PDB file of C-alpha atoms in Angstrom:
ATOM      1  CA  UNK P   1       0.000   0.000   0.000  1.00  0.00           C
ATOM      2  CA  UNK P   2       1.268   3.473  -0.895  1.00  0.00           C
ATOM      3  CA  UNK P   3      -1.087   5.141   1.616  1.00  0.00           C
ATOM      4  CA  UNK P   4      -1.699   8.806   0.794  1.00  0.00           C
ATOM      5  CA  UNK P   5       0.267  10.242  -2.100  1.00  0.00           C
ATOM      6  CA  UNK P   6       0.493  13.880  -3.151  1.00  0.00           C
ATOM      7  CA  UNK P   7       1.824  15.529  -6.271  1.00  0.00           C
ATOM      8  CA  UNK P   8       3.716  17.689  -6.926  1.00  0.00           C
ATOM      9  CA  UNK P   9       6.190  17.857  -4.037  1.00  0.00           C
ATOM     10  CA  UNK P  10       7.166  21.438  -4.804  1.00  0.00           C
ATOM     11  CA  UNK P  11       5.730  24.176  -6.988  1.00  0.00           C
ATOM     12  CA  UNK P  12       6.350  27.849  -7.609  1.00  0.00           C
ATOM     13  CA  UNK P  13       3.438  29.857  -8.984  1.00  0.00           C
ATOM     14  CA  UNK P  14       3.180  33.418 -10.140  1.00  0.00           C
ATOM     15  CA  UNK P  15       0.438  35.615  -8.718  1.00  0.00           C
ATOM     16  CA  UNK P  16      -2.813  35.014 -10.572  1.00  0.00           C
ATOM     17  CA  UNK P  17      -1.900  31.573 -11.902  1.00  0.00           C
ATOM     18  CA  UNK P  18      -3.987  28.493 -11.132  1.00  0.00           C
ATOM     19  CA  UNK P  19      -3.039  24.925 -10.308  1.00  0.00           C
ATOM     20  CA  UNK P  20      -4.390  21.655  -8.957  1.00  0.00           C
ATOM     21  CA  UNK P  21      -2.788  19.773  -6.101  1.00  0.00           C
ATOM     22  CA  UNK P  22      -3.374  16.058  -6.467  1.00  0.00           C
ATOM     23  CA  UNK P  23      -4.131  13.655  -3.622  1.00  0.00           C
ATOM     24  CA  UNK P  24      -4.764   9.920  -3.921  1.00  0.00           C
ATOM     25  CA  UNK P  25      -5.257   7.246  -1.279  1.00  0.00           C
ATOM     26  CA  UNK P  26      -5.331   3.486  -1.822  1.00  0.00           C
ATOM     27  CA  UNK P  27      -6.885   2.485   1.512  1.00  0.00           C
ATOM     28  CA  UNK P  28     -10.522   2.790   0.391  1.00  0.00           C
ATOM     29  CA  UNK P  29     -11.078   5.496   2.992  1.00  0.00           C
ATOM     30  CA  UNK P  30     -14.298   7.471   2.933  1.00  0.00           C
ATOM     31  CA  UNK P  31     -13.034  10.573   4.692  1.00  0.00           C
ATOM     32  CA  UNK P  32     -10.455  12.853   3.095  1.00  0.00           C
ATOM     33  CA  UNK P  33      -9.071  16.225   4.190  1.00  0.00           C
ATOM     34  CA  UNK P  34      -6.957  19.098   2.938  1.00  0.00           C
ATOM     35  CA  UNK P  35      -4.897  21.128   5.405  1.00  0.00           C
ATOM     36  CA  UNK P  36      -2.432  23.950   5.011  1.00  0.00           C
ATOM     37  CA  UNK P  37       0.492  24.668   7.327  1.00  0.00           C
ATOM     38  CA  UNK P  38       2.122  28.065   7.504  1.00  0.00           C
ATOM     39  CA  UNK P  39       5.664  28.378   8.946  1.00  0.00           C
ATOM     40  CA  UNK P  40       5.828  27.664  12.685  1.00  0.00           C
ATOM     41  CA  UNK P  41       2.108  26.992  12.930  1.00  0.00           C
ATOM     42  CA  UNK P  42      -0.193  24.035  13.248  1.00  0.00           C
ATOM     43  CA  UNK P  43      -2.310  22.758  10.388  1.00  0.00           C
ATOM     44  CA  UNK P  44      -5.577  24.416   9.389  1.00  0.00           C
ATOM     45  CA  UNK P  45      -8.396  22.604   7.634  1.00  0.00           C
ATOM     46  CA  UNK P  46      -9.286  23.878   4.155  1.00  0.00           C
ATOM     47  CA  UNK P  47     -11.883  21.366   2.894  1.00  0.00           C
ATOM     48  CA  UNK P  48     -12.979  17.876   3.710  1.00  0.00           C
ATOM     49  CA  UNK P  49     -15.046  15.105   2.163  1.00  0.00           C
ATOM     50  CA  UNK P  50     -17.023  12.285   3.774  1.00  0.00           C
ATOM     51  CA  UNK P  51     -17.371  10.309   0.576  1.00  0.00           C
ATOM     52  CA  UNK P  52     -17.470  10.508  -3.202  1.00  0.00           C
ATOM     53  CA  UNK P  53     -19.613  13.444  -4.316  1.00  0.00           C
ATOM     54  CA  UNK P  54     -19.735  15.066  -0.860  1.00  0.00           C
ATOM     55  CA  UNK P  55     -17.478  17.930   0.170  1.00  0.00           C
ATOM     56  CA  UNK P  56     -17.648  20.694   2.752  1.00  0.00           C
ATOM     57  CA  UNK P  57     -15.686  23.751   3.836  1.00  0.00           C
ATOM     58  CA  UNK P  58     -13.241  23.772   6.689  1.00  0.00           C
ATOM     59  CA  UNK P  59     -11.745  26.691   8.586  1.00  0.00           C
ATOM     60  CA  UNK P  60      -9.913  28.433   5.689  1.00  0.00           C
ATOM     61  CA  UNK P  61     -11.652  27.613   2.358  1.00  0.00           C
ATOM     62  CA  UNK P  62     -11.377  30.983   0.602  1.00  0.00           C
ATOM     63  CA  UNK P  63      -9.383  30.820  -2.625  1.00  0.00           C
ATOM     64  CA  UNK P  64      -9.693  27.044  -2.961  1.00  0.00           C
ATOM     65  CA  UNK P  65     -12.041  24.524  -4.505  1.00  0.00           C
ATOM     66  CA  UNK P  66     -12.281  20.745  -4.263  1.00  0.00           C
ATOM     67  CA  UNK P  67     -14.069  17.882  -5.929  1.00  0.00           C
ATOM     68  CA  UNK P  68     -14.474  14.207  -5.040  1.00  0.00           C
ATOM     69  CA  UNK P  69     -15.588  12.182  -8.025  1.00  0.00           C
ATOM     70  CA  UNK P  70     -14.013   8.929  -6.786  1.00  0.00           C
ATOM     71  CA  UNK P  71     -13.209   7.427  -3.399  1.00  0.00           C
ATOM     72  CA  UNK P  72      -9.479   7.492  -4.171  1.00  0.00           C
ATOM     73  CA  UNK P  73      -8.931  11.060  -5.385  1.00  0.00           C
ATOM     74  CA  UNK P  74      -9.444  14.431  -3.722  1.00  0.00           C
ATOM     75  CA  UNK P  75      -7.828  17.222  -5.775  1.00  0.00           C
ATOM     76  CA  UNK P  76      -7.470  20.770  -4.434  1.00  0.00           C
ATOM     77  CA  UNK P  77      -7.775  23.594  -6.933  1.00  0.00           C
ATOM     78  CA  UNK P  78      -6.194  27.016  -6.434  1.00  0.00           C
ATOM     79  CA  UNK P  79      -7.656  29.744  -8.606  1.00  0.00           C
ATOM     80  CA  UNK P  80      -5.890  33.100  -8.968  1.00  0.00           C
ATOM     81  CA  UNK P  81      -2.965  32.280  -6.681  1.00  0.00           C
ATOM     82  CA  UNK P  82      -1.998  34.923  -4.100  1.00  0.00           C
ATOM     83  CA  UNK P  83       1.141  35.253  -1.915  1.00  0.00           C
ATOM     84  CA  UNK P  84      -1.027  34.454   1.126  1.00  0.00           C
ATOM     85  CA  UNK P  85      -1.426  30.936  -0.272  1.00  0.00           C
ATOM     86  CA  UNK P  86       2.281  30.250   0.102  1.00  0.00           C
ATOM     87  CA  UNK P  87       2.230  27.283   2.458  1.00  0.00           C
ATOM     88  CA  UNK P  88       2.723  23.546   2.790  1.00  0.00           C
ATOM     89  CA  UNK P  89      -0.402  21.588   1.867  1.00  0.00           C
ATOM     90  CA  UNK P  90      -1.208  18.222   3.396  1.00  0.00           C
ATOM     91  CA  UNK P  91      -3.846  15.757   2.342  1.00  0.00           C
ATOM     92  CA  UNK P  92      -5.136  13.160   4.804  1.00  0.00           C
ATOM     93  CA  UNK P  93      -7.620  10.311   4.884  1.00  0.00           C
ATOM     94  CA  UNK P  94      -9.573   8.371   7.510  1.00  0.00           C
ATOM     95  CA  UNK P  95     -11.429   5.100   7.228  1.00  0.00           C
ATOM     96  CA  UNK P  96     -14.752   5.172   9.043  1.00  0.00           C
ATOM     97  CA  UNK P  97     -16.592   7.269  11.621  1.00  0.00           C
ATOM     98  CA  UNK P  98     -15.351   4.917  14.328  1.00  0.00           C
ATOM     99  CA  UNK P  99     -11.686   5.139  13.426  1.00  0.00           C
ATOM    100  CA  UNK P 100      -9.969   8.297  14.555  1.00  0.00           C
ATOM    101  CA  UNK P 101      -6.535   7.906  13.007  1.00  0.00           C
ATOM    102  CA  UNK P 102      -5.880  10.162  10.042  1.00  0.00           C
ATOM    103  CA  UNK P 103      -3.176   9.197   7.567  1.00  0.00           C
ATOM    104  CA  UNK P 104      -1.274  12.101   6.072  1.00  0.00           C
ATOM    105  CA  UNK P 105       0.520  12.477   2.785  1.00  0.00           C
ATOM    106  CA  UNK P 106       4.053  13.905   2.509  1.00  0.00           C
ATOM    107  CA  UNK P 107       2.842  17.396   1.590  1.00  0.00           C
ATOM    108  CA  UNK P 108       3.194  19.854  -1.275  1.00  0.00           C
ATOM    109  CA  UNK P 109       5.306  22.956  -0.698  1.00  0.00           C
ATOM    110  CA  UNK P 110       3.809  25.841  -2.674  1.00  0.00           C
ATOM    111  CA  UNK P 111       5.366  29.265  -3.152  1.00  0.00           C
ATOM    112  CA  UNK P 112       3.442  32.102  -4.804  1.00  0.00           C
ATOM    113  CA  UNK P 113       5.555  35.052  -5.954  1.00  0.00           C
TER     114      UNK P 113
ATOM    115  CA  UNK B   1     -14.227  27.435  21.338  1.00  0.00           C
ATOM    116  CA  UNK B   2     -12.370  24.706  23.254  1.00  0.00           C
ATOM    117  CA  UNK B   3      -8.601  25.013  22.922  1.00  0.00           C
ATOM    118  CA  UNK B   4      -5.591  22.980  23.925  1.00  0.00           C
ATOM    119  CA  UNK B   5      -2.501  24.578  25.482  1.00  0.00           C
ATOM    120  CA  UNK B   6       0.996  23.115  25.278  1.00  0.00           C
ATOM    121  CA  UNK B   7       4.497  24.404  26.051  1.00  0.00           C
ATOM    122  CA  UNK B   8       6.256  25.717  22.968  1.00  0.00           C
ATOM    123  CA  UNK B   9       9.328  23.531  23.418  1.00  0.00           C
ATOM    124  CA  UNK B  10      10.886  20.849  25.601  1.00  0.00           C
ATOM    125  CA  UNK B  11      14.241  19.119  25.770  1.00  0.00           C
ATOM    126  CA  UNK B  12      15.075  15.581  26.710  1.00  0.00           C
ATOM    127  CA  UNK B  13      18.109  13.354  26.896  1.00  0.00           C
ATOM    128  CA  UNK B  14      18.279  10.234  24.812  1.00  0.00           C
ATOM    129  CA  UNK B  15      16.942   7.076  26.476  1.00  0.00           C
ATOM    130  CA  UNK B  16      15.222   9.036  29.237  1.00  0.00           C
ATOM    131  CA  UNK B  17      11.434   9.293  29.669  1.00  0.00           C
ATOM    132  CA  UNK B  18       9.653  12.370  28.370  1.00  0.00           C
ATOM    133  CA  UNK B  19       6.394  13.771  29.701  1.00  0.00           C
ATOM    134  CA  UNK B  20       4.635  16.157  27.325  1.00  0.00           C
ATOM    135  CA  UNK B  21       1.787  18.065  29.018  1.00  0.00           C
ATOM    136  CA  UNK B  22      -1.407  19.413  27.506  1.00  0.00           C
ATOM    137  CA  UNK B  23      -4.125  21.529  29.052  1.00  0.00           C
ATOM    138  CA  UNK B  24      -7.634  21.163  27.644  1.00  0.00           C
ATOM    139  CA  UNK B  25      -9.740  22.588  30.413  1.00  0.00           C
ATOM    140  CA  UNK B  26     -12.727  23.397  28.161  1.00  0.00           C
ATOM    141  CA  UNK B  27     -12.931  20.073  26.346  1.00  0.00           C
ATOM    142  CA  UNK B  28     -16.417  18.581  26.239  1.00  0.00           C
ATOM    143  CA  UNK B  29     -17.229  15.365  28.038  1.00  0.00           C
ATOM    144  CA  UNK B  30     -17.453  13.321  24.841  1.00  0.00           C
ATOM    145  CA  UNK B  31     -14.413  14.684  22.972  1.00  0.00           C
ATOM    146  CA  UNK B  32     -11.489  12.331  22.601  1.00  0.00           C
ATOM    147  CA  UNK B  33      -7.966  13.608  23.230  1.00  0.00           C
ATOM    148  CA  UNK B  34      -5.642  12.892  20.340  1.00  0.00           C
ATOM    149  CA  UNK B  35      -1.899  13.194  19.953  1.00  0.00           C
ATOM    150  CA  UNK B  36      -0.076  13.445  16.657  1.00  0.00           C
ATOM    151  CA  UNK B  37       3.538  14.188  15.945  1.00  0.00           C
ATOM    152  CA  UNK B  38       5.255  15.747  12.967  1.00  0.00           C
ATOM    153  CA  UNK B  39       8.821  14.831  12.133  1.00  0.00           C
ATOM    154  CA  UNK B  40      10.839  17.434  10.205  1.00  0.00           C
ATOM    155  CA  UNK B  41       9.644  17.877   6.617  1.00  0.00           C
ATOM    156  CA  UNK B  42       6.943  15.209   6.964  1.00  0.00           C
ATOM    157  CA  UNK B  43       3.204  15.073   7.419  1.00  0.00           C
ATOM    158  CA  UNK B  44       1.777  14.507  10.886  1.00  0.00           C
ATOM    159  CA  UNK B  45       1.444  10.936  12.124  1.00  0.00           C
ATOM    160  CA  UNK B  46      -0.978   9.546  14.664  1.00  0.00           C
ATOM    161  CA  UNK B  47       0.467   8.677  18.078  1.00  0.00           C
ATOM    162  CA  UNK B  48      -2.377   7.838  20.457  1.00  0.00           C
ATOM    163  CA  UNK B  49      -5.845   8.874  21.612  1.00  0.00           C
ATOM    164  CA  UNK B  50      -8.038   8.404  24.674  1.00  0.00           C
ATOM    165  CA  UNK B  51     -11.235   9.491  26.387  1.00  0.00           C
ATOM    166  CA  UNK B  52     -11.022   8.893  30.127  1.00  0.00           C
ATOM    167  CA  UNK B  53      -8.753   5.975  30.917  1.00  0.00           C
ATOM    168  CA  UNK B  54      -5.002   5.866  30.494  1.00  0.00           C
ATOM    169  CA  UNK B  55      -3.959   4.317  27.201  1.00  0.00           C
ATOM    170  CA  UNK B  56      -0.845   2.514  26.023  1.00  0.00           C
ATOM    171  CA  UNK B  57       0.404   1.524  22.589  1.00  0.00           C
ATOM    172  CA  UNK B  58       3.717   0.657  21.017  1.00  0.00           C
ATOM    173  CA  UNK B  59       4.652   4.301  20.544  1.00  0.00           C
ATOM    174  CA  UNK B  60       3.628   5.954  23.811  1.00  0.00           C
ATOM    175  CA  UNK B  61       1.333   6.138  26.817  1.00  0.00           C
ATOM    176  CA  UNK B  62      -1.378   8.679  27.447  1.00  0.00           C
ATOM    177  CA  UNK B  63      -2.257   9.667  30.991  1.00  0.00           C
ATOM    178  CA  UNK B  64      -5.537  11.549  31.301  1.00  0.00           C
ATOM    179  CA  UNK B  65      -6.380  13.502  34.442  1.00  0.00           C
ATOM    180  CA  UNK B  66      -9.449  12.371  36.321  1.00  0.00           C
ATOM    181  CA  UNK B  67     -11.212  15.679  35.635  1.00  0.00           C
ATOM    182  CA  UNK B  68     -10.122  15.482  31.944  1.00  0.00           C
ATOM    183  CA  UNK B  69      -8.800  19.037  32.058  1.00  0.00           C
ATOM    184  CA  UNK B  70      -5.302  17.899  31.190  1.00  0.00           C
ATOM    185  CA  UNK B  71      -3.353  14.980  29.798  1.00  0.00           C
ATOM    186  CA  UNK B  72       0.256  13.898  29.444  1.00  0.00           C
ATOM    187  CA  UNK B  73       1.894  12.041  26.593  1.00  0.00           C
ATOM    188  CA  UNK B  74       4.659   9.793  27.866  1.00  0.00           C
ATOM    189  CA  UNK B  75       7.516   8.574  25.720  1.00  0.00           C
ATOM    190  CA  UNK B  76       9.145   5.918  27.870  1.00  0.00           C
ATOM    191  CA  UNK B  77      12.632   6.087  26.333  1.00  0.00           C
ATOM    192  CA  UNK B  78      13.264   8.997  24.019  1.00  0.00           C
ATOM    193  CA  UNK B  79      15.370   8.359  20.948  1.00  0.00           C
ATOM    194  CA  UNK B  80      16.857  10.828  18.493  1.00  0.00           C
ATOM    195  CA  UNK B  81      14.126   9.812  16.053  1.00  0.00           C
ATOM    196  CA  UNK B  82      11.490  11.103  18.502  1.00  0.00           C
ATOM    197  CA  UNK B  83      12.591  14.695  17.897  1.00  0.00           C
ATOM    198  CA  UNK B  84       9.447  16.250  16.434  1.00  0.00           C
ATOM    199  CA  UNK B  85       6.579  18.639  17.067  1.00  0.00           C
ATOM    200  CA  UNK B  86       3.937  16.948  19.205  1.00  0.00           C
ATOM    201  CA  UNK B  87       0.355  18.105  18.891  1.00  0.00           C
ATOM    202  CA  UNK B  88      -2.364  17.604  21.477  1.00  0.00           C
ATOM    203  CA  UNK B  89      -5.560  17.809  19.480  1.00  0.00           C
ATOM    204  CA  UNK B  90      -9.260  17.898  19.954  1.00  0.00           C
ATOM    205  CA  UNK B  91     -11.514  16.495  17.273  1.00  0.00           C
ATOM    206  CA  UNK B  92     -14.082  18.920  15.891  1.00  0.00           C
ATOM    207  CA  UNK B  93     -17.558  17.723  15.126  1.00  0.00           C
ATOM    208  CA  UNK B  94     -18.821  14.391  13.868  1.00  0.00           C
ATOM    209  CA  UNK B  95     -16.626  14.541  10.757  1.00  0.00           C
ATOM    210  CA  UNK B  96     -13.430  13.893  12.704  1.00  0.00           C
ATOM    211  CA  UNK B  97     -11.715  17.129  11.746  1.00  0.00           C
ATOM    212  CA  UNK B  98      -8.482  17.662  13.642  1.00  0.00           C
ATOM    213  CA  UNK B  99      -7.999  21.091  15.215  1.00  0.00           C
ATOM    214  CA  UNK B 100      -4.289  21.756  15.565  1.00  0.00           C
ATOM    215  CA  UNK B 101      -2.564  24.215  17.873  1.00  0.00           C
ATOM    216  CA  UNK B 102       1.131  25.092  17.590  1.00  0.00           C
ATOM    217  CA  UNK B 103       2.289  21.984  19.442  1.00  0.00           C
ATOM    218  CA  UNK B 104       5.413  21.292  21.498  1.00  0.00           C
ATOM    219  CA  UNK B 105       8.745  21.021  19.736  1.00  0.00           C
ATOM    220  CA  UNK B 106      10.680  18.205  21.393  1.00  0.00           C
ATOM    221  CA  UNK B 107      14.455  18.188  21.105  1.00  0.00           C
ATOM    222  CA  UNK B 108      16.356  15.049  22.080  1.00  0.00           C
ATOM    223  CA  UNK B 109      19.996  15.325  23.044  1.00  0.00           C
ATOM    224  CA  UNK B 110      22.404  12.384  22.617  1.00  0.00           C
TER     225      UNK B 110
END
């Protein structure tokens, strides 16, 4: 099992550009999450999904969009990138409502200049 | 909004026990207490969780105060590989969203 994989590992964007961060899990987990982590801070939830076709906003959703067309994939879309979106982005998944452990991917380091 | 409070940093010597404290005085009676850790340049990884009773697993032990206002993560013998940021976390809502604070940065000296 690869667990949770994220691509790309690093990316530099210019202000106003768009991109999609990819996240895939091979554990057949229903729950998936996107977090961002700014330097020296804890993670903040951007969006989450409880299953294919169902997504909802987290604490900091502005400037982002998500979709969940399959159980495995949960891409995060950045439209009109801004310097404030410079951060490390982590995707995570969880199996069922009764399991609490979230499995995190290795992260994508994004710089917007 | 219930918060958790942890010291910013702690130091330990290799092969000695480490006690990482967390204050969660406003946690609700049904919220589990979770601990994750984040090694340098990696995503967080689950360590342990509990509700009322003390818990043990292969990584650590979790001691929860009787009034549930605080808890302590115990690493029985710290190794250099345990150097990380340790987060004491409450779970938000029925969707299992993790609410992170800044955590405690643990340094382990050889």
